[in-house]
């Protein structure tokens, strides 16, 4: 495991925090994988999440990528901390037209205060072929609970 | 007016395209202003759009900022064109806790193929004080309808 | 003045730190303005700084924009601190062909640890007309000297 | 080979264009690898390229990363085209203190007009251990020579 873990309960803490993100329930996203430095979030296609051409809106692509990045960073943070997004950049590589989407986030560099994370968002067609629809490079920040 | 307009019906075309963004209806966003090179989108706070601390999720902040940027660019594009997002970067400046939000996008540079746009997202408290919660810098692309 | 200043000697400290940036001497850049939350750096055109079409290389545009952002942030940091760049995003808006360039950086949001800064880089033609060639949106971090 | 090549002389064209980047000679950078969709540029440490703490300035890190990204994109472009940078985002992950640096750029998505590229910049210590000091995510544009 490349990253040192300081919170032995990180998986439980990540899932509990994710369960409090009301927007994830609203859009139908689920956390499908939690490992040290890595998180996946899946989202089925739904017409109510689309832009004018019927593709998943870039902001919704960003929503799952940002949560995946934040929680990937959070897996490496100490107990009693919180994670917030500082900034992210997203390149939209292909139209987000697919039956379902998965955002896969991996930590690039974990620091005491800041963690840099990369996420790829893949679309899956009906028969399972996947293609990369977007990529995010972002910075996440660790706050002690008292600072929030 | 600093930007040359090539589509005399830009305001109608922008509003018609916006009306097709199903995600805007789902989250409750409205387009509140359309001018040459400038668009505003408003969004009331709703619990179903929040992250784990009860603030508007960064992805939803991005959703209204991205649509505002895309349509600000679209106001300057020729008739029979479509706009897609190439990429954007967002800095989250303050917790997005407010009664309502407005994304204000303005074109920085309009080109034949690419348009660079900046958007600020403000939160409004109950008595109207506003504060800047996020800023976006993004690139939008003009496609002829045949290319889509 | 919109930003509170905690270091009364910020202008001297900024200029002393800038004088230690050997790259600024190498490329011929000068700091032309230092105010609370705002810094300008000027750079004359020089063939040795160009890319394949004879324009200023995007990395050199970035070099003056990044230093301007870092020092704009530094003007608002407490004494005995240091500033480092966390990340930045640059949009290249026009070919950087001009007799001289100026990067103008202004703080958007100053925090205890992180400061968000925007910089515009202008090119000046022989008779003084200026045009915007690039814009940066970046995040700067305050370190106490002991942390460095 | 994952990317289709439309210019059989891409390696020669890339090296000829790189040789015209005067800034590369000024800073002492060399192109050390050219493949379809992939370029490496190496840069020895030099005091004249540093910021206030004696580390390679983030703008110089960006200079080699941007050229690596541009030329990685250029390997996949048709003959008689030119490449320009649209935008890039850089995260600075560690202090750029090393004996030498290498920027390694790889195309993520190659399109007719736009190409998205990622670059990692590594520092090499005296005995060869490498560490990741920065990462770039950028967008490059193909211009026909007549458009330039």
XYZ file of C-alpha atoms in Angstrom:
592
model
C 0.000 0.000 0.000
C 1.718 3.159 -1.141
C 0.092 5.621 1.267
C 0.355 5.528 5.051
C -3.029 5.333 6.755
C -3.479 7.231 10.002
C -7.170 6.468 10.546
C -7.792 2.725 10.944
C -11.536 3.326 10.502
C -11.184 5.317 7.297
C -13.575 3.160 5.276
C -16.370 3.523 7.818
C -15.752 7.244 8.219
C -15.749 7.779 4.454
C -19.004 5.883 3.997
C -20.672 7.697 6.879
C -19.682 11.073 5.462
C -20.769 10.086 1.948
C -24.168 9.032 3.350
C -24.619 12.630 4.556
C -24.158 14.079 1.043
C -27.810 14.626 0.224
C -26.964 15.438 -3.384
C -25.696 11.887 -3.923
C -29.098 10.470 -2.996
C -30.828 13.076 -5.188
C -28.828 12.137 -8.289
C -28.715 8.386 -7.543
C -24.947 8.017 -7.009
C -23.404 5.223 -4.965
C -19.964 4.718 -3.498
C -18.773 1.435 -4.975
C -15.204 1.199 -3.667
C -13.141 2.621 -0.808
C -9.446 1.869 -0.397
C -6.529 3.776 1.070
C -6.004 6.621 -1.375
C -8.710 5.457 -3.799
C -12.480 5.828 -4.105
C -15.033 4.998 -6.802
C -18.496 6.485 -7.209
C -21.043 5.136 -9.710
C -23.967 6.979 -11.269
C -26.617 5.566 -13.613
C -27.750 7.782 -16.497
C -30.956 9.682 -15.834
C -32.617 12.193 -18.160
C -33.064 14.636 -15.278
C -29.283 15.100 -15.069
C -28.658 16.104 -18.671
C -27.686 19.160 -20.648
C -29.275 20.355 -23.888
C -28.032 17.461 -26.049
C -29.194 14.746 -23.666
C -25.725 14.017 -22.271
C -24.856 14.036 -18.578
C -24.242 17.680 -17.638
C -20.571 18.539 -17.035
C -21.531 19.768 -13.561
C -22.929 16.346 -12.657
C -19.820 14.654 -14.058
C -17.937 17.045 -11.778
C -20.192 16.252 -8.805
C -19.224 12.580 -8.728
C -15.574 13.298 -9.611
C -15.261 15.880 -6.831
C -16.786 13.613 -4.189
C -14.568 10.754 -5.329
C -11.503 13.022 -5.057
C -12.523 14.384 -1.677
C -13.124 10.959 -0.195
C -9.976 9.464 -1.732
C -8.082 12.225 0.093
C -10.140 11.645 3.239
C -9.081 7.986 3.451
C -5.563 9.205 4.305
C -6.509 11.922 6.796
C -6.295 11.478 10.559
C -9.356 10.723 12.701
C -11.463 13.723 13.733
C -10.670 15.586 10.548
C -12.924 16.858 7.760
C -12.200 17.275 4.061
C -13.126 20.228 1.856
C -12.399 20.914 -1.821
C -9.983 23.747 -2.503
C -10.150 23.664 -6.285
C -10.361 21.351 -9.254
C -9.916 21.407 -12.995
C -11.919 19.209 -15.316
C -11.316 18.384 -18.973
C -14.364 17.052 -20.787
C -12.954 14.567 -23.263
C -16.016 13.046 -24.924
C -19.792 13.556 -24.790
C -21.052 11.979 -21.562
C -23.546 9.670 -23.247
C -23.642 6.243 -21.628
C -25.865 3.998 -19.570
C -23.835 4.539 -16.439
C -20.758 6.388 -15.221
C -18.011 5.709 -12.720
C -15.638 8.267 -11.206
C -12.361 6.704 -10.075
C -10.204 8.929 -7.882
C -6.628 8.280 -6.797
C -4.401 10.344 -4.546
C -1.266 11.678 -6.229
C 0.291 13.362 -3.208
C -0.918 13.330 0.361
C 0.223 16.135 2.645
C -0.559 17.233 6.171
C -2.819 20.052 4.981
C -3.305 19.536 1.230
C -3.866 16.419 -0.858
C -3.693 16.372 -4.655
C -6.026 13.926 -6.343
C -6.763 12.838 -9.897
C -10.085 11.356 -11.014
C -11.145 9.775 -14.283
C -14.821 9.503 -15.163
C -15.745 6.615 -17.445
C -18.968 5.986 -19.310
C -20.226 2.426 -19.778
C -22.341 1.480 -22.772
C -24.994 -1.211 -22.599
C -22.635 -4.063 -23.355
C -19.945 -2.879 -21.047
C -17.409 -1.091 -23.246
C -16.049 1.811 -21.240
C -14.624 5.098 -22.433
C -13.025 8.010 -20.649
C -15.389 10.978 -20.709
C -13.639 13.383 -18.323
C -10.618 13.787 -16.076
C -10.188 15.927 -12.955
C -7.076 17.226 -11.205
C -7.897 18.733 -7.835
C -6.682 19.878 -4.439
C -8.366 18.814 -1.207
C -7.790 20.260 2.266
C -7.783 18.628 5.682
C -9.509 20.555 8.439
C -9.558 19.559 12.080
C -13.187 19.388 13.216
C -12.691 22.393 15.473
C -11.697 24.518 12.465
C -14.837 23.880 10.485
C -21.016 46.682 -26.352
C -17.537 45.223 -26.345
C -18.254 41.975 -28.195
C -19.559 41.734 -31.752
C -22.785 39.769 -32.018
C -23.267 37.560 -35.071
C -26.588 36.011 -34.085
C -29.325 38.650 -33.741
C -31.556 36.073 -31.999
C -28.946 35.069 -29.450
C -31.161 35.711 -26.417
C -33.963 33.504 -27.735
C -31.554 30.791 -28.808
C -29.829 30.812 -25.423
C -33.106 30.578 -23.527
C -34.386 27.783 -25.774
C -31.216 25.770 -25.268
C -31.253 26.401 -21.510
C -34.847 25.152 -21.379
C -33.586 21.826 -22.755
C -31.103 21.339 -19.892
C -33.139 18.907 -17.828
C -30.712 19.184 -14.937
C -31.608 22.851 -14.484
C -35.250 21.954 -13.862
C -34.192 19.122 -11.531
C -32.114 21.419 -9.315
C -34.426 24.426 -9.592
C -32.090 26.808 -11.457
C -33.320 29.707 -13.574
C -31.642 31.891 -16.144
C -32.084 35.429 -14.828
C -30.102 37.494 -17.350
C -28.848 37.143 -20.930
C -26.736 39.810 -22.621
C -24.083 39.729 -25.312
C -21.137 38.023 -23.599
C -22.887 37.722 -20.218
C -25.307 35.320 -18.560
C -26.639 34.890 -15.019
C -28.168 31.743 -13.520
C -29.854 31.714 -10.104
C -30.358 28.743 -7.788
C -32.194 28.674 -4.463
C -30.686 26.599 -1.663
C -32.200 23.150 -1.299
C -31.114 20.434 1.153
C -31.137 17.837 -1.634
C -28.191 19.590 -3.290
C -25.803 19.570 -0.344
C -22.586 17.879 0.708
C -21.862 16.411 4.137
C -21.787 19.739 6.016
C -25.079 20.988 4.589
C -23.491 23.383 2.098
C -24.228 23.402 -1.634
C -22.069 20.669 -3.175
C -19.123 21.982 -5.224
C -20.429 20.007 -8.190
C -23.742 21.889 -8.076
C -21.901 25.203 -7.755
C -20.031 24.046 -10.859
C -23.246 23.035 -12.625
C -24.646 26.564 -12.614
C -21.239 28.160 -13.273
C -20.604 25.893 -16.259
C -24.013 26.543 -17.833
C -23.566 30.278 -17.267
C -20.138 30.136 -18.953
C -21.388 28.027 -21.835
C -24.347 30.301 -22.554
C -22.297 33.488 -22.141
C -20.042 32.091 -24.873
C -23.062 31.011 -26.912
C -24.454 34.572 -27.040
C -21.509 35.465 -29.305
C -21.594 32.421 -31.575
C -23.113 32.438 -35.069
C -26.583 31.046 -35.778
C -26.812 27.277 -36.300
C -23.974 26.601 -33.903
C -23.848 24.638 -30.662
C -21.691 25.157 -27.587
C -19.858 22.499 -25.581
C -17.547 22.811 -22.571
C -13.907 21.969 -23.204
C -12.649 22.400 -19.661
C -12.998 24.538 -16.566
C -11.244 25.209 -13.323
C -13.077 26.145 -10.151
C -11.725 27.618 -6.926
C -14.025 27.185 -3.945
C -13.476 30.320 -1.886
C -15.945 30.019 0.972
C -18.463 27.445 2.227
C -21.495 27.601 -0.082
C -24.002 28.270 2.696
C -26.605 30.819 1.672
C -30.310 31.110 0.914
C -29.683 31.443 -2.787
C -26.858 31.530 -5.298
C -26.166 33.347 -8.549
C -23.556 32.426 -11.149
C -22.460 35.426 -13.240
C -20.444 34.562 -16.345
C -18.616 36.992 -18.609
C -16.658 36.294 -21.767
C -12.977 37.208 -21.576
C -12.037 36.349 -25.150
C -14.272 35.237 -27.961
C -12.707 33.336 -30.842
C -14.001 31.550 -33.906
C -13.597 28.119 -32.314
C -12.841 28.723 -28.630
C -14.215 31.205 -26.116
C -12.686 31.806 -22.696
C -15.143 32.679 -19.955
C -14.950 33.580 -16.289
C -17.800 33.046 -13.817
C -18.246 34.133 -10.223
C -20.749 32.369 -7.986
C -22.215 34.479 -5.187
C -24.230 33.388 -2.173
C -26.991 35.632 -0.831
C -27.945 35.574 2.834
C -31.495 36.239 4.012
C -31.088 40.008 4.135
C -29.331 40.270 0.861
C -25.631 40.530 1.700
C -23.738 38.692 -0.991
C -20.379 36.973 -0.838
C -18.222 35.291 -3.443
C -18.254 31.524 -2.878
C -16.496 30.296 -6.018
C -14.914 31.383 -9.274
C -14.564 29.499 -12.567
C -12.208 29.994 -15.504
C -13.229 27.895 -18.475
C -12.962 27.229 -22.192
C -16.029 26.736 -24.393
C -16.089 25.472 -27.976
C -18.301 26.386 -30.906
C -19.522 23.488 -33.017
C -21.482 23.809 -36.219
C -24.660 21.745 -35.886
C -23.412 19.313 -38.520
C -20.348 18.537 -36.373
C -22.256 17.510 -33.278
C -8.182 49.072 1.409
C -10.174 45.885 1.099
C -7.670 43.458 2.608
C -6.343 43.618 6.173
C -2.563 43.837 6.332
C -0.798 41.975 9.121
C 2.781 42.736 8.088
C 3.498 46.476 8.134
C 6.737 45.858 6.210
C 5.098 43.819 3.465
C 6.445 45.941 0.601
C 10.046 45.611 1.782
C 9.654 41.883 2.455
C 8.106 41.301 -0.962
C 10.856 43.191 -2.763
C 13.583 41.409 -0.784
C 12.120 38.009 -1.621
C 11.660 38.954 -5.283
C 15.313 40.005 -5.430
C 16.230 36.420 -4.445
C 14.374 34.933 -7.434
C 17.371 34.351 -9.677
C 15.109 33.496 -12.605
C 13.730 37.039 -12.620
C 17.200 38.446 -13.212
C 17.881 35.808 -15.871
C 14.799 36.713 -17.887
C 14.975 40.463 -17.229
C 11.766 40.856 -15.198
C 11.188 43.681 -12.740
C 8.644 44.228 -10.000
C 6.955 47.495 -10.893
C 4.232 47.767 -8.237
C 3.534 46.386 -4.769
C 0.346 47.157 -2.878
C -1.712 45.281 -0.308
C -3.188 42.392 -2.291
C -1.720 43.524 -5.621
C 1.597 43.136 -7.456
C 2.807 43.925 -10.969
C 5.808 42.411 -12.746
C 7.083 43.712 -16.088
C 9.109 41.835 -18.693
C 10.560 43.201 -21.942
C 10.393 40.950 -24.987
C 13.602 39.049 -25.691
C 14.169 36.491 -28.445
C 15.777 34.100 -25.968
C 12.417 33.661 -24.215
C 10.374 32.595 -27.217
C 8.656 29.501 -28.572
C 8.792 28.255 -32.151
C 6.761 31.125 -33.664
C 8.801 33.877 -32.014
C 6.206 34.644 -29.322
C 6.935 34.673 -25.600
C 6.779 31.044 -24.428
C 3.682 30.203 -22.367
C 6.001 29.027 -19.581
C 7.609 32.459 -19.381
C 4.208 34.139 -19.394
C 3.439 31.784 -16.510
C 6.712 32.617 -14.748
C 5.852 36.292 -14.330
C 2.167 35.570 -13.630
C 3.042 33.033 -10.928
C 5.511 35.336 -9.185
C 3.000 38.189 -9.348
C 0.329 35.927 -7.804
C 2.663 34.615 -5.131
C 3.804 38.072 -4.071
C 0.291 39.538 -4.202
C -0.664 36.812 -1.726
C 2.505 37.436 0.303
C 1.614 41.118 0.874
C -1.241 39.920 3.112
C 0.650 37.229 5.024
C 1.999 37.734 8.541
C 5.677 38.526 9.228
C 8.025 35.524 9.346
C 6.004 33.626 6.785
C 6.902 32.301 3.343
C 4.732 31.826 0.291
C 4.685 28.840 -2.067
C 2.509 28.094 -5.098
C 0.036 25.253 -4.672
C -1.372 25.272 -8.211
C -2.408 27.543 -11.028
C -4.350 27.436 -14.254
C -3.486 29.599 -17.222
C -5.541 30.371 -20.317
C -3.511 31.665 -23.247
C -5.837 34.117 -24.959
C -3.736 35.593 -27.759
C -0.248 35.069 -29.184
C 2.226 36.692 -26.777
C 3.794 38.963 -29.367
C 4.527 42.413 -27.988
C 7.412 44.686 -27.073
C 6.843 44.198 -23.379
C 4.567 42.377 -20.984
C 3.079 43.103 -17.575
C 1.557 40.582 -15.180
C -0.980 42.166 -12.820
C -2.029 39.983 -9.899
C -4.832 40.665 -7.451
C -5.932 38.640 -4.454
C -9.484 37.296 -4.677
C -9.648 35.665 -1.245
C -7.075 35.738 1.505
C -7.178 32.982 4.103
C -5.007 31.938 7.001
C -3.422 29.098 5.023
C -4.517 29.552 1.393
C -4.889 32.628 -0.773
C -6.608 32.616 -4.159
C -5.176 35.037 -6.708
C -5.978 36.051 -10.262
C -3.419 37.515 -12.675
C -3.803 39.034 -16.107
C -0.817 39.281 -18.426
C -0.916 42.132 -20.929
C 1.246 42.727 -23.978
C 2.178 46.280 -24.949
C 2.872 47.176 -28.557
C 5.355 49.877 -29.526
C 2.877 52.726 -29.260
C 1.399 51.558 -26.028
C -1.816 49.758 -26.967
C -2.222 46.881 -24.577
C -3.993 43.581 -25.041
C -4.718 40.705 -22.700
C -2.571 37.729 -23.683
C -3.178 35.372 -20.762
C -5.001 35.011 -17.474
C -4.100 32.919 -14.415
C -6.211 31.649 -11.521
C -4.070 30.197 -8.762
C -3.786 29.099 -5.150
C -0.919 30.218 -2.914
C -0.017 28.826 0.505
C 1.377 30.520 3.592
C 4.099 28.625 5.428
C 5.628 29.651 8.717
C 9.396 29.842 8.279
C 9.876 26.864 10.597
C 7.737 24.691 8.282
C 9.785 25.288 5.168
C 0.278 1.922 -30.671
C -2.856 3.418 -29.202
C -2.945 6.641 -31.251
C -3.226 6.806 -35.029
C -0.394 8.772 -36.619
C -1.228 10.933 -39.623
C 2.219 12.485 -40.119
C 4.860 9.838 -40.886
C 7.597 12.426 -40.257
C 6.277 13.482 -36.875
C 9.540 12.864 -35.010
C 11.540 15.039 -37.407
C 8.886 17.757 -37.426
C 8.712 17.780 -33.623
C 12.479 18.040 -33.268
C 12.704 20.803 -35.878
C 10.023 22.818 -34.142
C 11.608 22.246 -30.724
C 14.930 23.503 -32.107
C 13.196 26.816 -32.889
C 12.107 27.339 -29.269
C 14.813 29.794 -28.274
C 13.787 29.572 -24.622
C 14.806 25.895 -24.529
C 18.357 26.799 -25.459
C 18.355 29.661 -22.943
C 17.385 27.409 -20.051
C 19.392 24.385 -21.195
C 16.509 21.987 -21.897
C 16.766 19.058 -24.291
C 14.183 16.832 -25.912
C 15.138 13.322 -24.838
C 12.293 11.241 -26.292
C 9.687 11.518 -29.046
C 7.076 8.844 -29.675
C 3.536 8.884 -31.030
C 1.566 10.638 -28.286
C 4.547 10.965 -25.922
C 7.435 13.393 -25.446
C 10.095 13.875 -22.775
C 12.112 17.028 -22.082
C 15.032 17.110 -19.660
C 16.437 20.107 -17.802
C 19.488 20.224 -15.534
C 19.258 22.352 -12.396
C 20.771 25.813 -12.724
C 20.771 28.550 -10.098
C 19.653 31.102 -12.678
C 16.285 29.339 -12.952
C 15.320 29.411 -9.289
C 12.823 31.118 -7.030
C 13.551 32.650 -3.620
C 14.263 29.348 -1.838
C 16.691 28.076 -4.466
C 14.227 25.648 -6.052
C 13.369 25.573 -9.748
C 10.759 28.288 -10.321
C 7.243 26.939 -10.951
C 7.222 28.880 -14.225
C 10.282 26.979 -15.444
C 8.748 23.685 -14.357
C 5.759 24.797 -16.418
C 7.957 25.767 -19.374
C 9.265 22.226 -19.884
C 5.890 20.640 -19.060
C 4.071 22.865 -21.543
C 6.533 22.177 -24.360
C 6.383 18.456 -23.625
C 2.560 18.580 -23.754
C 2.508 20.636 -26.932
C 4.899 18.355 -28.749
C 3.222 15.176 -27.506
C 0.034 16.538 -29.084
C 1.954 17.598 -32.200
C 3.168 14.024 -32.840
C -0.451 13.105 -33.676
C -1.310 16.119 -35.816
C -1.355 16.054 -39.623
C 1.518 17.423 -41.707
C 1.483 21.188 -42.341
C -0.125 21.891 -38.994
C 1.089 23.905 -36.031
C 0.394 23.426 -32.336
C -0.462 26.114 -29.778
C -1.323 25.860 -26.099
C -4.904 26.707 -25.183
C -4.604 26.328 -21.432
C -2.988 24.248 -18.724
C -3.265 23.615 -15.031
C -0.280 22.724 -12.882
C -0.184 21.303 -9.366
C 3.151 21.777 -7.596
C 3.492 18.669 -5.445
C 6.921 19.007 -3.858
C 9.722 21.597 -3.790
C 11.534 21.394 -7.141
C 14.962 20.746 -5.625
C 16.920 18.197 -7.612
C 19.964 17.864 -9.822
C 17.891 17.490 -12.940
C 14.290 17.364 -14.054
C 12.327 15.513 -16.707
C 8.882 16.399 -18.015
C 7.037 13.387 -19.425
C 3.913 14.196 -21.441
C 1.316 11.749 -22.703
C -1.753 12.401 -24.796
C -5.036 11.507 -23.087
C -7.369 12.318 -25.959
C -6.486 13.379 -29.472
C -9.097 15.242 -31.487
C -9.194 16.982 -34.825
C -8.905 20.431 -33.256
C -8.087 19.881 -29.582
C -5.795 17.435 -27.832
C -5.779 16.885 -24.072
C -2.401 16.040 -22.571
C -1.075 15.190 -19.133
C 2.543 15.764 -18.065
C 4.419 14.728 -14.961
C 7.624 16.517 -13.975
C 10.104 14.443 -11.999
C 13.181 15.570 -10.091
C 16.250 13.335 -9.978
C 18.625 13.443 -7.029
C 22.346 12.791 -7.382
C 22.048 9.039 -7.041
C 19.102 8.718 -9.321
C 16.065 8.479 -7.033
C 13.222 10.289 -8.742
C 10.243 12.024 -7.239
C 7.200 13.666 -8.757
C 7.448 17.437 -8.305
C 4.555 18.640 -10.466
C 1.771 17.493 -12.755
C 0.093 19.331 -15.637
C -3.261 18.798 -17.348
C -3.564 20.859 -20.503
C -5.324 21.466 -23.798
C -3.445 21.919 -27.067
C -4.866 23.144 -30.372
C -4.054 22.178 -33.942
C -3.818 25.038 -36.410
C -3.363 24.660 -40.125
C -0.339 26.716 -41.150
C -2.566 29.113 -43.084
C -4.490 29.944 -39.890
C -1.487 31.020 -37.889
